[in-house]
Tab-separated table of C-alpha atoms and ligand atoms in Angstrom:
chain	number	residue	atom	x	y	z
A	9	UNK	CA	-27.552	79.319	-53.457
A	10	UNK	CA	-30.111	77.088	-51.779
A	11	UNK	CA	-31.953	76.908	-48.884
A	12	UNK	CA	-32.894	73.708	-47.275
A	13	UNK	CA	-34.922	73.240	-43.685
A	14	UNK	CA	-35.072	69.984	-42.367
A	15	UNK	CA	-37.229	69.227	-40.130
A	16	UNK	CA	-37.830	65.700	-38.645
A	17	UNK	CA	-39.946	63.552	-36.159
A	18	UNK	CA	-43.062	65.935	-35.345
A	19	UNK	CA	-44.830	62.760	-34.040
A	20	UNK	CA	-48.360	64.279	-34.312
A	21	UNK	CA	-50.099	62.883	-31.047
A	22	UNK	CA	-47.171	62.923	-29.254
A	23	UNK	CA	-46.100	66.714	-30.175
A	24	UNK	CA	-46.089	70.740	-28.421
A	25	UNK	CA	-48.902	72.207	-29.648
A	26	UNK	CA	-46.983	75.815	-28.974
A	27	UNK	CA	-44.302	74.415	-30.664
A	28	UNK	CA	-46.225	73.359	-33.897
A	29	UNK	CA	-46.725	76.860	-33.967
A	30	UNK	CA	-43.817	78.446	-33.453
A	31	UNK	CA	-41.677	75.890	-36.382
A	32	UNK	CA	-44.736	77.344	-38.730
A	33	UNK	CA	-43.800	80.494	-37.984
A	34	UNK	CA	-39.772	79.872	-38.471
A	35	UNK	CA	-40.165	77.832	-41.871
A	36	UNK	CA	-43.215	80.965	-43.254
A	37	UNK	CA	-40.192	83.493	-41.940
A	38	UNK	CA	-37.392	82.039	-43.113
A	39	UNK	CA	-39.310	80.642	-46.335
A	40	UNK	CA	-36.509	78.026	-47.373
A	41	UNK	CA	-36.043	76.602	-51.264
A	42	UNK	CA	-37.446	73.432	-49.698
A	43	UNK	CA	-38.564	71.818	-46.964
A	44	UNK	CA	-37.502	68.205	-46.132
A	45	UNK	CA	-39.467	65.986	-43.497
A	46	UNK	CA	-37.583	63.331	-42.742
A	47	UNK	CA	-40.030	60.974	-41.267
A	48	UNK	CA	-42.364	60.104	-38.234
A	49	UNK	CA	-44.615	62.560	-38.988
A	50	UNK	CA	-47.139	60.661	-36.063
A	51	UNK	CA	-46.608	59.037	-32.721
A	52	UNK	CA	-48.611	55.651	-33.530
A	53	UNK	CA	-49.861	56.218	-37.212
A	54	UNK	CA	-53.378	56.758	-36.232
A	55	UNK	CA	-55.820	58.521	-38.439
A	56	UNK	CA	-56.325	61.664	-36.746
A	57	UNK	CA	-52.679	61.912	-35.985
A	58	UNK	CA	-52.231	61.589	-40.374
A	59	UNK	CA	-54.954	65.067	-40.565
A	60	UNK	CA	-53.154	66.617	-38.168
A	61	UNK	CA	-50.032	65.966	-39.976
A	62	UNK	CA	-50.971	66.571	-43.195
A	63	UNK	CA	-53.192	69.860	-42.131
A	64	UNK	CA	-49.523	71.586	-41.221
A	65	UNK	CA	-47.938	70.271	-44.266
A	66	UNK	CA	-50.906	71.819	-46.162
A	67	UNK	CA	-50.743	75.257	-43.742
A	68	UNK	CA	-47.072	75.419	-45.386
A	69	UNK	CA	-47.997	74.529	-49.108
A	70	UNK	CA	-50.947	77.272	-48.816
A	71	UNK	CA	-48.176	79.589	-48.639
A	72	UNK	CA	-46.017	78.191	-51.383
A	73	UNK	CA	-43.524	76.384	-49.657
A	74	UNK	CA	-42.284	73.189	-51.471
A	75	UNK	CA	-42.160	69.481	-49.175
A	76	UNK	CA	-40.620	66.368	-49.801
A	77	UNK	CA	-41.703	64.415	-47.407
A	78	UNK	CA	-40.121	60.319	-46.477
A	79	UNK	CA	-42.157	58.274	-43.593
A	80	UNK	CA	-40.628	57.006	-40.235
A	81	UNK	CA	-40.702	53.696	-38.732
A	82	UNK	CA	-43.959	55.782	-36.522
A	83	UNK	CA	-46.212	56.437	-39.636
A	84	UNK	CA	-46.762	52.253	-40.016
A	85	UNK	CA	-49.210	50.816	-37.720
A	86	UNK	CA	-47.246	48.666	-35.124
A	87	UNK	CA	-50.795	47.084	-33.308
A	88	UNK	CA	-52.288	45.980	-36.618
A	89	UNK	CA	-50.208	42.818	-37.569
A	90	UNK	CA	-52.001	42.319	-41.016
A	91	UNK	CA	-52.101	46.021	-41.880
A	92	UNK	CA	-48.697	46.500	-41.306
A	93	UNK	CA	-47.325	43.410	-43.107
A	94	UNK	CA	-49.851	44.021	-46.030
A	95	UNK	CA	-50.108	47.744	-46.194
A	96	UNK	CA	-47.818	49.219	-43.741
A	97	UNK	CA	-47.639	52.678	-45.657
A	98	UNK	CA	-51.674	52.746	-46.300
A	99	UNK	CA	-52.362	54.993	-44.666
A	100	UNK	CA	-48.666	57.579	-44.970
A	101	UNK	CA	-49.506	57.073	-48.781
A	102	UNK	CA	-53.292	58.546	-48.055
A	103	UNK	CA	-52.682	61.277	-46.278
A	104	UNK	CA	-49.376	62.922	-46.742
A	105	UNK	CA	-47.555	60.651	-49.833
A	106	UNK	CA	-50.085	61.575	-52.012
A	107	UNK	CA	-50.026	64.499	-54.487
A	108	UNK	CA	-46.561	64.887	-53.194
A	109	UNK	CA	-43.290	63.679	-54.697
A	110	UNK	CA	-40.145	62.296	-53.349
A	111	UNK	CA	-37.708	63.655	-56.238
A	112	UNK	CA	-36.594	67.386	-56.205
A	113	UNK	CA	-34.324	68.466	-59.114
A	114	UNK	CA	-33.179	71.903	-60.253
A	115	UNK	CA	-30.133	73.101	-62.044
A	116	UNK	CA	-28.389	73.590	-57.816
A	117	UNK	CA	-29.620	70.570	-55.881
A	118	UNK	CA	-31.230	67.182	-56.298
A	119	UNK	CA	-32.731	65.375	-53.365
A	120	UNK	CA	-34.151	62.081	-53.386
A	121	UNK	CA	-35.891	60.645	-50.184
A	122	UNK	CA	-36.560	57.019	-49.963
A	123	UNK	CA	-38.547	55.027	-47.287
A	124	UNK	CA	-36.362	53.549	-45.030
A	125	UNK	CA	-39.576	52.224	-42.870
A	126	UNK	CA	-41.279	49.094	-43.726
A	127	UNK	CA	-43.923	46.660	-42.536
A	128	UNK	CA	-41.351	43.841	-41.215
A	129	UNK	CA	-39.540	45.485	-38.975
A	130	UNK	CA	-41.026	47.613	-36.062
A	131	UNK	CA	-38.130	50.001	-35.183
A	132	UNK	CA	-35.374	49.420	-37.569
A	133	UNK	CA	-35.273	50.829	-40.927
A	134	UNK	CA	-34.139	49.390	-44.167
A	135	UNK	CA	-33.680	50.145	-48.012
A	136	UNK	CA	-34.212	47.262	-50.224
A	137	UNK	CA	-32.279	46.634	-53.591
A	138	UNK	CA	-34.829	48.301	-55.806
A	139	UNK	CA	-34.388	51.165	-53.563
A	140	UNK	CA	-30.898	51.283	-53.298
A	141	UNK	CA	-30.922	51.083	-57.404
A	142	UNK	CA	-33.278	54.486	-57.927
A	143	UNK	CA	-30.106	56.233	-55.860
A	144	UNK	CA	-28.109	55.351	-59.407
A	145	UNK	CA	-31.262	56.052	-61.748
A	146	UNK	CA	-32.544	58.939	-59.969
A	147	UNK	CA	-29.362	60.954	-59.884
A	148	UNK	CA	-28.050	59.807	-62.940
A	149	UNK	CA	-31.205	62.066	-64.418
A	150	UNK	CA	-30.013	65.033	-62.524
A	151	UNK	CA	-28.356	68.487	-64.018
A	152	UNK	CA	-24.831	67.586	-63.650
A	153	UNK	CA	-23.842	70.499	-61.292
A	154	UNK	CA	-27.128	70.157	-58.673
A	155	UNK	CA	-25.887	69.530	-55.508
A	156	UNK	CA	-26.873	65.310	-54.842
A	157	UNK	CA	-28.480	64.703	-51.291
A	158	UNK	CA	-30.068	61.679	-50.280
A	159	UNK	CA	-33.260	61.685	-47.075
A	160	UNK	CA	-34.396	58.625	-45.638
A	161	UNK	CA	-35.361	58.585	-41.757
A	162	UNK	CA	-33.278	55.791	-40.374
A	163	UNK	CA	-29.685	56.661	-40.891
A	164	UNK	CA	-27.366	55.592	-42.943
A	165	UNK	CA	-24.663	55.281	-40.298
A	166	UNK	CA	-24.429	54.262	-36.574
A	167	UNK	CA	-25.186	57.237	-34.539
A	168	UNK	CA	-26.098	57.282	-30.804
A	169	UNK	CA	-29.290	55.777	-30.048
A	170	UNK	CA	-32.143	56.070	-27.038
A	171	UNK	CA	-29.902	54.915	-24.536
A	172	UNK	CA	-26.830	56.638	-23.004
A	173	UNK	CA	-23.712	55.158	-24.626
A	174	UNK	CA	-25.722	53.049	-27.248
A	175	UNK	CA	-24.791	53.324	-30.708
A	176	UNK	CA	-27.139	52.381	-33.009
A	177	UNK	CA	-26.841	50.486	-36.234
A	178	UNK	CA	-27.136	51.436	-39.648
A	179	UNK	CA	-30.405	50.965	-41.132
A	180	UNK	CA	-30.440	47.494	-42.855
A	181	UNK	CA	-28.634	47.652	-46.458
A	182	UNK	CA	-26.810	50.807	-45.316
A	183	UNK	CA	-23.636	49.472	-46.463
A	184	UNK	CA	-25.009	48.903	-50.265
A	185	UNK	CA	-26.627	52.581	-49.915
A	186	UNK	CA	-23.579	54.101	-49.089
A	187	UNK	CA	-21.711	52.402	-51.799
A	188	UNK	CA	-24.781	54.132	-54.732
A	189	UNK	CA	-24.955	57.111	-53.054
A	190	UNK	CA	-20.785	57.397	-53.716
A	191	UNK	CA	-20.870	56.487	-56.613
A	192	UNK	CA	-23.756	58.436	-57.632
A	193	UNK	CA	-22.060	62.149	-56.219
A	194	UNK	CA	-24.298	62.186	-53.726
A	195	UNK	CA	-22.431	63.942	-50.798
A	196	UNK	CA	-25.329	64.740	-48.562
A	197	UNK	CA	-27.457	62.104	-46.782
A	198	UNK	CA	-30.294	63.499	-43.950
A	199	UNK	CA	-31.964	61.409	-41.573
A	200	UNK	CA	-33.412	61.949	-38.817
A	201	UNK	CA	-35.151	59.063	-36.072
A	202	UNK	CA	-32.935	59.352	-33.392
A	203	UNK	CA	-34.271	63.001	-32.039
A	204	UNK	CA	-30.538	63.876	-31.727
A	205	UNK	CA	-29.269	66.999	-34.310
A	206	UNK	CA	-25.919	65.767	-35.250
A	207	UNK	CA	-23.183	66.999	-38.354
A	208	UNK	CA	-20.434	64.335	-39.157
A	209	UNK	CA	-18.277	64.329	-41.811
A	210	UNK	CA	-17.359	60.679	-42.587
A	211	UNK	CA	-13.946	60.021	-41.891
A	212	UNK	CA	-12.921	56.442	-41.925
A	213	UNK	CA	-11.293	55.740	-38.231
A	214	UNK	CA	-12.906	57.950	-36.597
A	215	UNK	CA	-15.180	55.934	-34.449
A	216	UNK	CA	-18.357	53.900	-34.800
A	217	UNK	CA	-20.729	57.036	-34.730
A	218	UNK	CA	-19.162	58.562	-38.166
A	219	UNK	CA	-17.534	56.080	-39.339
A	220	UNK	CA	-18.256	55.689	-43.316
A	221	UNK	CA	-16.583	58.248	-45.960
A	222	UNK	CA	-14.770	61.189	-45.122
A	223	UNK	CA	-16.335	62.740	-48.703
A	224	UNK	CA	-20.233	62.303	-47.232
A	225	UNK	CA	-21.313	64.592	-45.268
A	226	UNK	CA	-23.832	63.019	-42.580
A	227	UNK	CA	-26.813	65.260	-40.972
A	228	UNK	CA	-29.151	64.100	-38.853
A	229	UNK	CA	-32.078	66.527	-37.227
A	230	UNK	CA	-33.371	66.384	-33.694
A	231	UNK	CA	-37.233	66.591	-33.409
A	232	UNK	CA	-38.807	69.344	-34.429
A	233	UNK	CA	-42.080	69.245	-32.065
A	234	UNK	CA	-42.451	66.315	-30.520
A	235	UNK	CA	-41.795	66.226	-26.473
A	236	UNK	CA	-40.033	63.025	-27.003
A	237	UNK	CA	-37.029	64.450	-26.844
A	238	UNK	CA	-33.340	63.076	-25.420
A	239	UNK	CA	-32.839	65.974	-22.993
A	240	UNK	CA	-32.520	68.419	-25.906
A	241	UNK	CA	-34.647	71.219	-27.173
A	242	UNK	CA	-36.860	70.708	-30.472
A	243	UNK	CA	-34.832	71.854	-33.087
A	244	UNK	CA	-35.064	71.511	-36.767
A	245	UNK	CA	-32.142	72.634	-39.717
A	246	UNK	CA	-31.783	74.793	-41.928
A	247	UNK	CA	-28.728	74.072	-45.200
A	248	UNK	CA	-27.672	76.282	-46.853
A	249	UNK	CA	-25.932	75.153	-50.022
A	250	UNK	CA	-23.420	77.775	-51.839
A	251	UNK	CA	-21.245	76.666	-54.492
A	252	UNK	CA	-18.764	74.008	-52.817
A	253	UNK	CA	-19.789	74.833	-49.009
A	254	UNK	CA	-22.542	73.318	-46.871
A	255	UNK	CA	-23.838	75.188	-43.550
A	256	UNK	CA	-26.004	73.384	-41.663
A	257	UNK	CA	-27.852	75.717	-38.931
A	258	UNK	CA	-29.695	74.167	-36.032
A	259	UNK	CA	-32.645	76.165	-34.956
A	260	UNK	CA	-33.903	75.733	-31.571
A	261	UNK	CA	-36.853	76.119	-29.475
A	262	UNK	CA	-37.301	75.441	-25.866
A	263	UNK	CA	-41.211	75.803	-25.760
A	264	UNK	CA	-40.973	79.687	-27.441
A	265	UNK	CA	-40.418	80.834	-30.789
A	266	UNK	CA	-37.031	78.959	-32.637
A	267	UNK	CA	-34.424	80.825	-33.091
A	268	UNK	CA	-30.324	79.852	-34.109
A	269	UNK	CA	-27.825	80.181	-31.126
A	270	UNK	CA	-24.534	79.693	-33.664
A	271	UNK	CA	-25.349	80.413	-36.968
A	272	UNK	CA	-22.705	79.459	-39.330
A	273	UNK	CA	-20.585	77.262	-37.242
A	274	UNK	CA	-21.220	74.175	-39.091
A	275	UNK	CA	-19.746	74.985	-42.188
A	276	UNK	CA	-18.148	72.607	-44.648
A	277	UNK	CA	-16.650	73.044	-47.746
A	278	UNK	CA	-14.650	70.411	-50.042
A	279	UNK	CA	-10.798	70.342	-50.225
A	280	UNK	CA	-9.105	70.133	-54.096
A	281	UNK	CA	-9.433	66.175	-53.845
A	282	UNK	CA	-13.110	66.608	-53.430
A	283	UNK	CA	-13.069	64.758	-49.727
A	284	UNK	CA	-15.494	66.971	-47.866
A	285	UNK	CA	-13.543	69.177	-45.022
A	286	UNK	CA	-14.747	70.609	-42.076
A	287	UNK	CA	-14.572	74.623	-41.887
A	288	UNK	CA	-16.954	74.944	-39.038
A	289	UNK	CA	-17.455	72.974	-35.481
A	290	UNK	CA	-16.915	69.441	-34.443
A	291	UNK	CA	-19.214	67.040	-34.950
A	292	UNK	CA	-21.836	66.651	-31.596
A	293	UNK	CA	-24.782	64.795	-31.400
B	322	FE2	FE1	-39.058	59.647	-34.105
B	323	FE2	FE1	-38.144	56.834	-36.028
């Protein structure tokens, strides 16, 4: 059994100080397998917001807790034109890439995380084709029963966006990603970027917001302590992964210390034709 936590979109310089505090205290508590950040660790990729970043990733490593860490569409500089077409990850790489890998592997899970934010676009993510091709290489290296799960910030599906009613698109080359990632196991793909927690299991049909493969089972994590949030609380997740079956927790905090209002309602498991089946709740977003 492992134990994953999630947790996405701190935006340092835009974040709850109290907050901060209280996810450090959930994650040294709860002392998960690994931790994945899935992006926009800063509000505007300024320096100071990078220390203050990388000063709680480095608060959790003191106490032996494992990161893989991706950057958001927020950790490139969007007012520096130059910067961010030359070196748009500059300064991500300096203060929290470095040191730190983006490849997990152990005999029960496998998690790759690839940057889905580059210098050309401001908002919008994308993976290119050398990308896309270390889905195949990377998990092809993997111990064949280790659980395959894929982080990248922008999603790899449409899921509802900043506005009411708007779905947004897949990050750009989604359709080429989802194709590796199937054919590579992988049957776990986190993002986060649109502050919204949300649990899908594909299902082709099923709508714009979920529609991809009924065997991948999508995740997405609200943000975890920035007050930019869509009229939800800060939340982050915690997976657990146990032989076939996936539960994916989302802890909460409204200002005060995080805690889990449902534990173990999102629980999925995978039928005999290995298409992933829901054994918990609906999907909500
Ligand atoms: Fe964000
Ligand atoms: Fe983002």
């Amino acid at each position: 059994m492992r134990r994953i936590a999630q947790i996405s979109d701190l935006h340092f310089g835009a974040h709850e100080p109290a907050v901060v505090a209280h996810l450090h205290a959930a994650l040294s508590a709860i002392r998960p397998d690994l931790i994945v950040v899935s992006g926009d660790l800063t509000q505007r990729a300024h320096r100071s917001q990078f220390a203050a970043a990388a000063g709680f990733l480095e608060r959790l490593e003191a106490e032996g807790a494992r990161l893989l860490v991706v950057p958001g569409n927020h950790d490139v500089p969007m007012h520096k034109p130059l910067s961010r077409l030359l070196w748009p990850l500059r300064r991500y790489t300096r203060y929290i890439a470095r040191g730190r890998s983006c490849w997990y592997a152990d005999q029960e899970m496998a998690v790759l995380g690839l940057a889905s934010a580059h210098g050309l676009t401001v908002k919008d993510g994308r993976l290119t084709r050398i990308q896309i091709r270390a889905i195949a290489d990377c998990f092809a290296a993997a111990p064949p029963g280790a659980a395959r799960i894929l982080v990248t910030h922008h999603p790899l599906v449409p899921l509802p966006g900043d506005e009411p009613g708007e779905i947004a698109p897949a990050l750009r080359g989604a359709h080429r990603a989802l194709e590796a990632v199937r054919a590579a196991g992988v049957r776990l793909v986190l993002a986060g970027h649109h502050h919204l927690h949300s649990v899908g299991i594909a299902d082709a049909g099923s709508g714009a917001a979920l529609s991809i493969d009924r065997e991948i089972l999508v995740v997405q994590a609200g943000t975890a302590t920035s007050w930019r949030r869509r009229g939800t609380p800060n939340s982050f997740n915690l997976i657990r992964l146990d032989g076939s079956t996936v539960t994916i927790d989302e802890w909460r905090s409204t200002g005060g210390p995080f805690s889990c209002p449902a534990p173990g309602s999102s629980r999925h498991g995978r039928s005999a034709d290995g298409s992933a089946e829901r054994a918990g709740d609906a999907p909500r977003s």
